Coordinates of C-alpha atoms and ligand atoms in Angstrom, one line a residue:
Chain A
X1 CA 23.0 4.1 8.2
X2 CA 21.2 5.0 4.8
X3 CA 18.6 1.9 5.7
X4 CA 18.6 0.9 2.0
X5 CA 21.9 -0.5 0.9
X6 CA 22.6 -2.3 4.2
X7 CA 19.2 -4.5 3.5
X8 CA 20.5 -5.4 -0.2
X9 CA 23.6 -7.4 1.3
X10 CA 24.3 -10.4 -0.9
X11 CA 26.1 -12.4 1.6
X12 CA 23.3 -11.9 4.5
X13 CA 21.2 -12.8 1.6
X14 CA 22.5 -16.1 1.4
X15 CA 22.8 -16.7 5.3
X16 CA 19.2 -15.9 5.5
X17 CA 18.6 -18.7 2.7
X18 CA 20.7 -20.9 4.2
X19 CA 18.6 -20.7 7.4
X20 CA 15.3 -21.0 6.1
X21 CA 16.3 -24.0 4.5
X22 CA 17.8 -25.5 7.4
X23 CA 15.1 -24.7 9.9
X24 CA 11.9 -25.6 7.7
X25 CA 10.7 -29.1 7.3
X26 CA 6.9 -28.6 7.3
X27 CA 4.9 -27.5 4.2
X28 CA 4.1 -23.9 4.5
X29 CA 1.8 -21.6 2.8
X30 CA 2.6 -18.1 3.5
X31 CA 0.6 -14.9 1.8
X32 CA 2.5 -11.2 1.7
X33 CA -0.2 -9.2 1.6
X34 CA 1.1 -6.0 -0.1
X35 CA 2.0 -5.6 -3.6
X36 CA 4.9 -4.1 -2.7
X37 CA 6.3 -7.3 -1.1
X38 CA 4.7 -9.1 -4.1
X39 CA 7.6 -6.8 -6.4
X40 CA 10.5 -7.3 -4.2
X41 CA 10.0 -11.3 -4.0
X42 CA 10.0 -11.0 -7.5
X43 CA 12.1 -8.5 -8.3
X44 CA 14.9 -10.2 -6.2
X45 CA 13.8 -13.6 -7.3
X46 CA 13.0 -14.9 -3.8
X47 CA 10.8 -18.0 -4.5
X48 CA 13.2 -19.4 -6.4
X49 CA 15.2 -19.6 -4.1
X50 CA 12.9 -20.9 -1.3
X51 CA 13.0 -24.8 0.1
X52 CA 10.1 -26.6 -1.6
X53 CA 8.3 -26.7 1.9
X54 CA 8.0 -22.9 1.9
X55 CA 5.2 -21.7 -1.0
X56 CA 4.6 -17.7 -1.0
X57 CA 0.7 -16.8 -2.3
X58 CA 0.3 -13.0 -3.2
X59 CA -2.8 -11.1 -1.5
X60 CA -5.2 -7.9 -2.3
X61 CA -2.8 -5.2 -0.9
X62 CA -2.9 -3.3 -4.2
X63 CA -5.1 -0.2 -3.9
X64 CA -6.3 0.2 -7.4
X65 CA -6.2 -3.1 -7.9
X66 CA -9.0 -3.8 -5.0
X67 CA -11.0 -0.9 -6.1
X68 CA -14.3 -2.2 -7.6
X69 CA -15.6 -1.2 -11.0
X70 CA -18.4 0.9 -9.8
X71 CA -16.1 3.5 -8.1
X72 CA -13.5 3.5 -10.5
X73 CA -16.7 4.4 -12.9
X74 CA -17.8 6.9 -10.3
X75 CA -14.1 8.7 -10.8
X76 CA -14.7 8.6 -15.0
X77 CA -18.0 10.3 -14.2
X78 CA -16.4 13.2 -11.9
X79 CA -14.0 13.9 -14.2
X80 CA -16.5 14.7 -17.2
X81 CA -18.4 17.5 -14.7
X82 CA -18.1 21.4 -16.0
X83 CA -15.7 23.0 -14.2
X84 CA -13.3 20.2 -12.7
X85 CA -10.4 19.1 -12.2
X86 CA -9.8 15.7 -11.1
X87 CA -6.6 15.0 -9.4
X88 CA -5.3 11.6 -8.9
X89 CA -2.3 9.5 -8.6
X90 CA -1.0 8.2 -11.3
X91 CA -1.5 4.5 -10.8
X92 CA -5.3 5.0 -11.5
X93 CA -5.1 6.6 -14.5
X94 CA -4.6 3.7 -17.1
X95 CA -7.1 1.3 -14.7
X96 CA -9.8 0.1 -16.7
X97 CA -13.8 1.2 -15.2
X98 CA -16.9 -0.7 -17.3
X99 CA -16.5 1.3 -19.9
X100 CA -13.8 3.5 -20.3
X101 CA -10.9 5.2 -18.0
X102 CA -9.0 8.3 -16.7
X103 CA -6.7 8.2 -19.0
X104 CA -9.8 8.0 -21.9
X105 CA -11.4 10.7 -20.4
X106 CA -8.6 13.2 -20.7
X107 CA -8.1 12.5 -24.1
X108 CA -11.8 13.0 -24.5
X109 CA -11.4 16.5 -23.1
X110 CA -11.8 16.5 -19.2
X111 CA -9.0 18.4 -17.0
X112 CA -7.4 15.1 -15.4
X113 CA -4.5 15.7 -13.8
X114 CA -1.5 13.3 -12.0
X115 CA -0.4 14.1 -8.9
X116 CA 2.5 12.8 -6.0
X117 CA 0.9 14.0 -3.5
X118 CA -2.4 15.4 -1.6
X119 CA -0.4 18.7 -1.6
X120 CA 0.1 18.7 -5.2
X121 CA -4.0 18.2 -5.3
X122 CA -4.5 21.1 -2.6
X123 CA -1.6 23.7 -5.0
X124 CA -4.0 22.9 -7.9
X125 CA -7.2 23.9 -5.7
X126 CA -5.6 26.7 -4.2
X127 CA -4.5 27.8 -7.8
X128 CA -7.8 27.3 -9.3
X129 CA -10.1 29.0 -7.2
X130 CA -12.8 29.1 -9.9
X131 CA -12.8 25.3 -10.7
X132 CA -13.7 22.5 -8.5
X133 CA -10.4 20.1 -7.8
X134 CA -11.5 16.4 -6.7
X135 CA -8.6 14.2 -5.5
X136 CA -9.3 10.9 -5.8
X137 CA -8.5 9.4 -2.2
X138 CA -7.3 5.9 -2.6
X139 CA -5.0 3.7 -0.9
X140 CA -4.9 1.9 2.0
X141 CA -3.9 3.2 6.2
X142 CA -0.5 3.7 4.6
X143 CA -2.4 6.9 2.6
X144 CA -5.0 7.9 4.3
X145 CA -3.6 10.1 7.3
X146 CA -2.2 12.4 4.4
X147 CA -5.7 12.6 2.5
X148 CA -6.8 13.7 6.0
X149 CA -3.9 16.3 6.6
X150 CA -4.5 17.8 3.5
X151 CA -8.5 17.8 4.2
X152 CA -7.7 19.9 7.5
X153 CA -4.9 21.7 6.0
X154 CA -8.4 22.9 3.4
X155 CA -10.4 23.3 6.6
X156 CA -8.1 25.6 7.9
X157 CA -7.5 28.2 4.8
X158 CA -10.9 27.9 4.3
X159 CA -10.7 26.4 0.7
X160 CA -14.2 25.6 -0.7
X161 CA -13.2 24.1 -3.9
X162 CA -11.1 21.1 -2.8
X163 CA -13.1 17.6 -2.3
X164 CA -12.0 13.9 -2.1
X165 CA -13.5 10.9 -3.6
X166 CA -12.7 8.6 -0.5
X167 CA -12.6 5.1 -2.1
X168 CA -9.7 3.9 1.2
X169 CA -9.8 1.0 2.2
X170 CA -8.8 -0.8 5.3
X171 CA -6.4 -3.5 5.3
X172 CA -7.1 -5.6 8.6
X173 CA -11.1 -6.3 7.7
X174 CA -9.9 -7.7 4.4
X175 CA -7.3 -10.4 5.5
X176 CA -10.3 -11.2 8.2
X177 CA -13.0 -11.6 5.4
X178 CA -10.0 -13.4 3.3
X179 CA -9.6 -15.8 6.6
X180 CA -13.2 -16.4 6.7
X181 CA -14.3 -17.1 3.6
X182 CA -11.7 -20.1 4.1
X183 CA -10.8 -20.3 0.3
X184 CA -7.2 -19.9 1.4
X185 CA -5.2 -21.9 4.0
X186 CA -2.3 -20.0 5.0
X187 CA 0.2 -20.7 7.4
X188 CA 1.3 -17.2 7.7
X189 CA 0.9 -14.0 7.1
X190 CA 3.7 -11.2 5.9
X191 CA 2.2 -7.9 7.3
X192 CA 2.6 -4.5 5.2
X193 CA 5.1 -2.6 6.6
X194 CA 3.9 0.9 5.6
X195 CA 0.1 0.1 6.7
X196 CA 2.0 -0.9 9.9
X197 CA 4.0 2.3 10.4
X198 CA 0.3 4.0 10.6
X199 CA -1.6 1.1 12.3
X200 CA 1.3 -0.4 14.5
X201 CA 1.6 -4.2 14.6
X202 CA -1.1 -4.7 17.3
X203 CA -4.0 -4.1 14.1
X204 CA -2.9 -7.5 13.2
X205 CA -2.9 -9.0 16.6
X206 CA -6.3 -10.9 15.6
X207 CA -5.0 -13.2 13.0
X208 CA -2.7 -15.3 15.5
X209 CA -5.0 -14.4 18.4
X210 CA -8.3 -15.8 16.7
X211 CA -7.1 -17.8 13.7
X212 CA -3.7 -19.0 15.2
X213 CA -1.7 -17.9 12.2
X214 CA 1.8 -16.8 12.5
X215 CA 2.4 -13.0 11.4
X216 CA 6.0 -11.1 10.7
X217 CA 5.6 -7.3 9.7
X218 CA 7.6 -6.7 7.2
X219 CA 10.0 -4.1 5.2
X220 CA 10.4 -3.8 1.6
X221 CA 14.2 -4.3 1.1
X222 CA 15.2 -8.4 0.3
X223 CA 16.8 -8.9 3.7
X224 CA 13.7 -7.6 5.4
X225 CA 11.4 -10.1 3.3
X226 CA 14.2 -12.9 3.8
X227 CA 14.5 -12.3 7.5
X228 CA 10.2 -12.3 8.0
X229 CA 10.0 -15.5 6.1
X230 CA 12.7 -17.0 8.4
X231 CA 10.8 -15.8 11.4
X232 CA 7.6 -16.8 9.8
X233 CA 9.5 -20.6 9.4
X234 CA 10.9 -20.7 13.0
X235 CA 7.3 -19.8 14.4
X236 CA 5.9 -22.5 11.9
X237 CA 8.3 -25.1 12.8
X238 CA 8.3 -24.4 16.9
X239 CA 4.5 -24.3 16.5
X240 CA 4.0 -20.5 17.6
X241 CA 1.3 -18.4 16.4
X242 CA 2.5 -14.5 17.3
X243 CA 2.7 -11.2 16.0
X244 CA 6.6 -10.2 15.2
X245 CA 8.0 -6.7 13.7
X246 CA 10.8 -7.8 11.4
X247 CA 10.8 -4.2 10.6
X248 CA 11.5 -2.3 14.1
X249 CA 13.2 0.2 12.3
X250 CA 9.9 1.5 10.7
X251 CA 7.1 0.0 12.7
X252 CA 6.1 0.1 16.6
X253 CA 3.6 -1.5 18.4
X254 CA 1.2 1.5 18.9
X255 CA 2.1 2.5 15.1
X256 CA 2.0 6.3 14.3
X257 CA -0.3 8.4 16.8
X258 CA -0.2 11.4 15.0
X259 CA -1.2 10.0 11.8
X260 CA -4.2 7.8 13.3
X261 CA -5.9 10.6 15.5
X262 CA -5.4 12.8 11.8
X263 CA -7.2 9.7 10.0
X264 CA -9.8 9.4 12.6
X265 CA -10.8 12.8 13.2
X266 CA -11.5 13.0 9.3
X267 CA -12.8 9.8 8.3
X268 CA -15.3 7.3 10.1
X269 CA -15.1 3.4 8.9
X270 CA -17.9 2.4 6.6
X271 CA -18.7 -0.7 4.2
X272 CA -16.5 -0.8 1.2
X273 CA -16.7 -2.5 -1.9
X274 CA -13.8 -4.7 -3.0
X275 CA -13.2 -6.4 -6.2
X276 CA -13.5 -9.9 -6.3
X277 CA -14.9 -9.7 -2.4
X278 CA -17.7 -7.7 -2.8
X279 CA -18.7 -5.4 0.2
X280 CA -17.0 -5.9 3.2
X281 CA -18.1 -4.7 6.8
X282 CA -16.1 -1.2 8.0
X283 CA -13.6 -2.0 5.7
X284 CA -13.3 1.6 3.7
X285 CA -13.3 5.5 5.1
X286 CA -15.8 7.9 4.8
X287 CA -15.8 11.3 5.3
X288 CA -17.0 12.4 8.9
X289 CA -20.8 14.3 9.2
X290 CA -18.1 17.7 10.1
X291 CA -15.8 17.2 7.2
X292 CA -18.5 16.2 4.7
X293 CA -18.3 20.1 3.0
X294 CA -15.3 18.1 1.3
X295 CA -17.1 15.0 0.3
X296 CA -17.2 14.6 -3.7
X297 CA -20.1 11.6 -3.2
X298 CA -22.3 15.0 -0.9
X299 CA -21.5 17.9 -3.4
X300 CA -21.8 16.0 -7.0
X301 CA -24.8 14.1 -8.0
X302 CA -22.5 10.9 -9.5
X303 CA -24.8 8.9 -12.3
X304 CA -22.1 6.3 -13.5
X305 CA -24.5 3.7 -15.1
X306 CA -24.3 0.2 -14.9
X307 CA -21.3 -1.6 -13.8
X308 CA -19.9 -4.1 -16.5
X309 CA -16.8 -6.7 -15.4
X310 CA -13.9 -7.4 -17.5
X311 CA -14.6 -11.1 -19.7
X312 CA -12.2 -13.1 -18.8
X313 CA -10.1 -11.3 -16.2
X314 CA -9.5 -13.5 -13.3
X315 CA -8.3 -10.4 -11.1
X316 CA -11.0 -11.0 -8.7
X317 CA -9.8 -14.6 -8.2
X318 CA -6.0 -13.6 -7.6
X319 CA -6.6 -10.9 -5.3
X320 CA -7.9 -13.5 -3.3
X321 CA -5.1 -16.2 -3.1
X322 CA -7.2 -18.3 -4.9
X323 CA -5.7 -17.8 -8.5
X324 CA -2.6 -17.3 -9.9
X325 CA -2.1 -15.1 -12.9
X326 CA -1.2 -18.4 -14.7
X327 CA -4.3 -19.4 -14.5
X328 CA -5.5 -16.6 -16.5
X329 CA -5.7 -17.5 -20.4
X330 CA -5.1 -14.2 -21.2
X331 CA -1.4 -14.0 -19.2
X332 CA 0.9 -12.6 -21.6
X333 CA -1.1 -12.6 -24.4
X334 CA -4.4 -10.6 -24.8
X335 CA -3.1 -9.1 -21.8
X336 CA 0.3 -7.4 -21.2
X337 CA 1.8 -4.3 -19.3
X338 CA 1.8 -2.6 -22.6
X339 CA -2.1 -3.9 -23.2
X340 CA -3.5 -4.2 -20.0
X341 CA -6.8 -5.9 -19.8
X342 CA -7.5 -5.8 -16.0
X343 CA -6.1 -4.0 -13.3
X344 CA -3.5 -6.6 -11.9
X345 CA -1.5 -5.8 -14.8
X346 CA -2.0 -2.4 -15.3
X347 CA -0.5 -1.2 -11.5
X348 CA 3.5 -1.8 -11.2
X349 CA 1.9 -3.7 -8.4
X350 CA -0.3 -6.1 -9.4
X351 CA 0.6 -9.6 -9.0
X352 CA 0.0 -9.9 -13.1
X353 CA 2.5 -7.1 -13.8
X354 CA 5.5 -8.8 -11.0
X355 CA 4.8 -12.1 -12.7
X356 CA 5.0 -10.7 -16.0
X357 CA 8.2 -8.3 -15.3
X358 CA 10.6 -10.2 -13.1
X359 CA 8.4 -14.1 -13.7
X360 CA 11.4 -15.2 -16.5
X361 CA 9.4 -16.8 -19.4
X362 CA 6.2 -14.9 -18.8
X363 CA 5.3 -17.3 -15.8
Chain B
X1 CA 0.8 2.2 -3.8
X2 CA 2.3 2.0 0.0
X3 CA 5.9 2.8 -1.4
X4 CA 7.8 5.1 1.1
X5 CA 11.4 5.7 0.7
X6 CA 13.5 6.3 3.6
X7 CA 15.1 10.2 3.3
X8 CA 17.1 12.6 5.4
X9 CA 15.6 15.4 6.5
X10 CA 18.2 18.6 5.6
X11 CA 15.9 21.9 7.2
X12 CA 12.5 22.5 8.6
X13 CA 10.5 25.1 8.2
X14 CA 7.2 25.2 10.1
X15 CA 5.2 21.7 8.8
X16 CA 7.6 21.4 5.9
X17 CA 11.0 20.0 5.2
X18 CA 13.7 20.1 2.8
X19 CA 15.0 16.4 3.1
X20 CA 17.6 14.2 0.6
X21 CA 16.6 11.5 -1.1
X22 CA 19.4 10.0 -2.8
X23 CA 20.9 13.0 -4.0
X24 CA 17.8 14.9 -5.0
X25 CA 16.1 17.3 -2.5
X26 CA 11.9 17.3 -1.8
X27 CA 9.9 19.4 0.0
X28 CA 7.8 16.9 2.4
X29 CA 5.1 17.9 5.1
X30 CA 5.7 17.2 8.3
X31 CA 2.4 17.0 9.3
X32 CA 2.2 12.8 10.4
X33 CA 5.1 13.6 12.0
X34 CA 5.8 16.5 14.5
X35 CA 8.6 15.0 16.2
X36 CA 11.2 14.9 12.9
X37 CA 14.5 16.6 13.6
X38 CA 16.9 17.3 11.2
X39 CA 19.4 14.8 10.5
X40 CA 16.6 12.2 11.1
X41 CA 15.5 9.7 8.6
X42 CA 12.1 9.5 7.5
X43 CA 10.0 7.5 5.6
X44 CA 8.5 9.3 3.0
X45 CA 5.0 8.4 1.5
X46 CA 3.3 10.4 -1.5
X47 CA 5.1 13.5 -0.1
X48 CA 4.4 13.0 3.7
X49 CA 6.6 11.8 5.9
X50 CA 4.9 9.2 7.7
X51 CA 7.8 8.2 10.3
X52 CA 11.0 8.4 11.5
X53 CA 13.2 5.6 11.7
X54 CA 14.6 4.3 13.9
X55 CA 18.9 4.1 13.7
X56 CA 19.1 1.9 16.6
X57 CA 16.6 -0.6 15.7
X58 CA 18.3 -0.9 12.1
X59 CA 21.5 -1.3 13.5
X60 CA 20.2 -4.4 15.6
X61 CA 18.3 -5.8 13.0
X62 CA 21.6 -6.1 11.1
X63 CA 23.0 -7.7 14.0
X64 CA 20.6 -10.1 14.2
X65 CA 20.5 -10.9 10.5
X66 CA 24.3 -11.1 10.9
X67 CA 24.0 -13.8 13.0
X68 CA 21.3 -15.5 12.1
X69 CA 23.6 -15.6 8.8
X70 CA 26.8 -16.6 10.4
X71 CA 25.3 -19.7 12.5
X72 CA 23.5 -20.6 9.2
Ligands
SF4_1 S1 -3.5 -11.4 -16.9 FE1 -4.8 -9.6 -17.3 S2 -6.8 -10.4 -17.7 FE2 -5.7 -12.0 -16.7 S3 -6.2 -11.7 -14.5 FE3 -4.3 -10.6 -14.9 S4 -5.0 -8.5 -15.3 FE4 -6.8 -9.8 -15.5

């Protein structure tokens, strides 16, 4: 088993079509709540091929996409200190802050760097002793246990020049403030697989427990989206409300151990700002009071200025469920891939830049 | 930004591996993941491995899809 061809089967495909079609008769609204889903559905032209009854409405799991003005203007302002380097990955580099961005602030001289990994971000600190390296910690649980390895990995070789901007954020206090807010109706709810390989399926447990939705976790390849949406159907239509792993072959229960206790001994939940949410409860990661000799926020005195928002960017709306890129006026015109005007389209996985790519007539 | 890609872990030495991803070989921590083995599959995030998968539970997930497919 290579786990990647075996999920691109054609003719399983087709079965799997076949038997959401035949098994759903009720209207459905279901949300995939990672951008990565959001690229496969389009990428493999899923909707298109789903019954009428079945509508899929992208959600906020897009890291930089979430990530509110304010911070991204507190990473512009870290880079132009004397003496650092800022390390990040690359999908933050082009996002648009108030005012300017990463990839502005190189140009304008300061030492930003791209990175794969925190490893990459520790070499550069290790290899740099006279500079300060901040690595900007972003992403969701998916991302975090490896900020926090490479934190302790720092802790233990006794590296004083390596810090992290944490700007995480947490996914299940999202889809709960999504679920409150009650802007979106959703009949259920495709779970990130990779968030769920750290978390385990039980962090989701809530939304059918307290909301009654139905949830599938899924994986990335198109049988694994296919099969979820088929479970998703057969709990809609036999009018079951639990939390199923469509993806066993990535995802328990009890997630991964290791990489929780790592996240946890490093970083403590705190309030996080979102973009087009504003602050939500426990819903990012801060540094802990033992770890906080790494903390950029502690060790720099960050001025960014006043935050500005995008004209006309309807980001905020679409991360939400409550918006289609559509919608925005400046879809495909004003704003492109090659032009980005918010972040949607900037990141390969922003719902702007899947609808743009793989949406056939810019739509 | 929560793109992993399943790869097969080749060597380990101490928290590291050597492991294939289609063709080309990466060094990944092994940090999340104590347990890896080589021959295992992992899924690799931003240069961690995050997990290892699971051959059974593949194999019966294509089974099921098979014959959810078939009855279809
Ligand atoms: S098309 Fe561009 S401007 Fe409009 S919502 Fe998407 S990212 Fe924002």
């Amino acid at each position: 088993m290579k786990y990647v061809s075996e999920f691109r089967d054609s003719a399983l495909a087709k079965g799997l079509i076949a038997q959401v079609c035949r098994l759903s008769s009720t209207p459905a609204r279901f949300m995939e709540f990672c951008g990565g889903h959001t690229v496969t559905i389009f990428r493999y032209g899923i909707r298109q091929v789903l019954p009428q009854t079945v509508t899929m409405v992208s959600g906020p799991g897009c890291p930089v996409c979430v990530t509110a003005n304010k911070d991204l203007d507190k990473t512009i302002a870290l880079a132009h200190f004397p003496d650092v380097i800022l390390a990040t990955f690359g999908d933050m580099l082009r996002i648009p802050g108030s005012h300017s961005s990463l990839q502005q602030a190189k140009a304008e001289g300061a030492d930003v760097r791209m990175v794969y990994s925190a490893m990459d971000a520790l070499n550069i600190a290790r290899e740099n002793p006279e500079k300060h390296v901040i690595f900007v910690g972003i992403g969701f649980e998916t991302t975090a246990p490896t900020i926090a390895a490479s934190v302790l990995q720092a802790a233990k070789e006794g590296l004083d020049n390596y810090y992290i901007l944490s700007l995480h954020k947490l996914s299940p206090p999202v889809v709960k403030a999504l679920l409150d807010s009650g802007e979106v109706n959703l009949d259920g709810f495709i779970c990130p697989g990779h968030v769920s390989t750290v978390t385990g399926s039980q962090a989701w447990e809530f939304i059918s427990r307290d909301y009654g939705i139905p949830c599938v976790v899924s994986g990335f390849e198109p049988l694994d989206v296919l099969h979820s949406i088929s479970m998703l159907v057969s709990q809609v239509e036999t009018k079951r409300a639990e939390v199923e792993i469509a993806y066993r072959r990535g995802v328990q229960p009890e997630g991964n151990p290791t990489a929780l206790r790592l996240m946890r001994e490093v970083f403590a939940p705190c309030p996080a700002d979102w973009r087009g949410m504003g602050e939500i409860p426990a819903s990012g990661l801060k540094l802990r009071e033992a770890y906080l000799e790494f903390d950029a926020e502690t060790a720099f005195d960050i001025d960014s200025g006043p935050t500005r928002e995008t004209e006309g960017c309807l980001c905020g709306q679409i991360l939400r469920g409550v918006a289609t890129p559509q919608d925005c006026p400046l879809f495909g015109k004003a704003c492109t891939p090659e032009e980005p005007v918010g972040p949607c389209m900037v990141s390969s996985e922003g719902s702007c830049s899947a609808y743009y790519r793989y949406g056939g007539e810019h739509a | 930004m929560c793109v992993a890609i399943p790869a097969r872990v080749n060597s380990i030495q101490g928290e590291q591996a050597e492991v294939g991803i289609g063709g080309i070989t990466r060094t990944v921590s092994l940090q999340l993941t104590p347990e890896a083995k080589v021959g295992d599959y992992v899924i690799v995030h931003t240069g961690y491995a995050i997990n290892v998968l699971d051959q059974q539970e593949g194999e019966e997930t294509l089974r099921l899809i098979e014959a959810i497919a078939r009855t279809a």
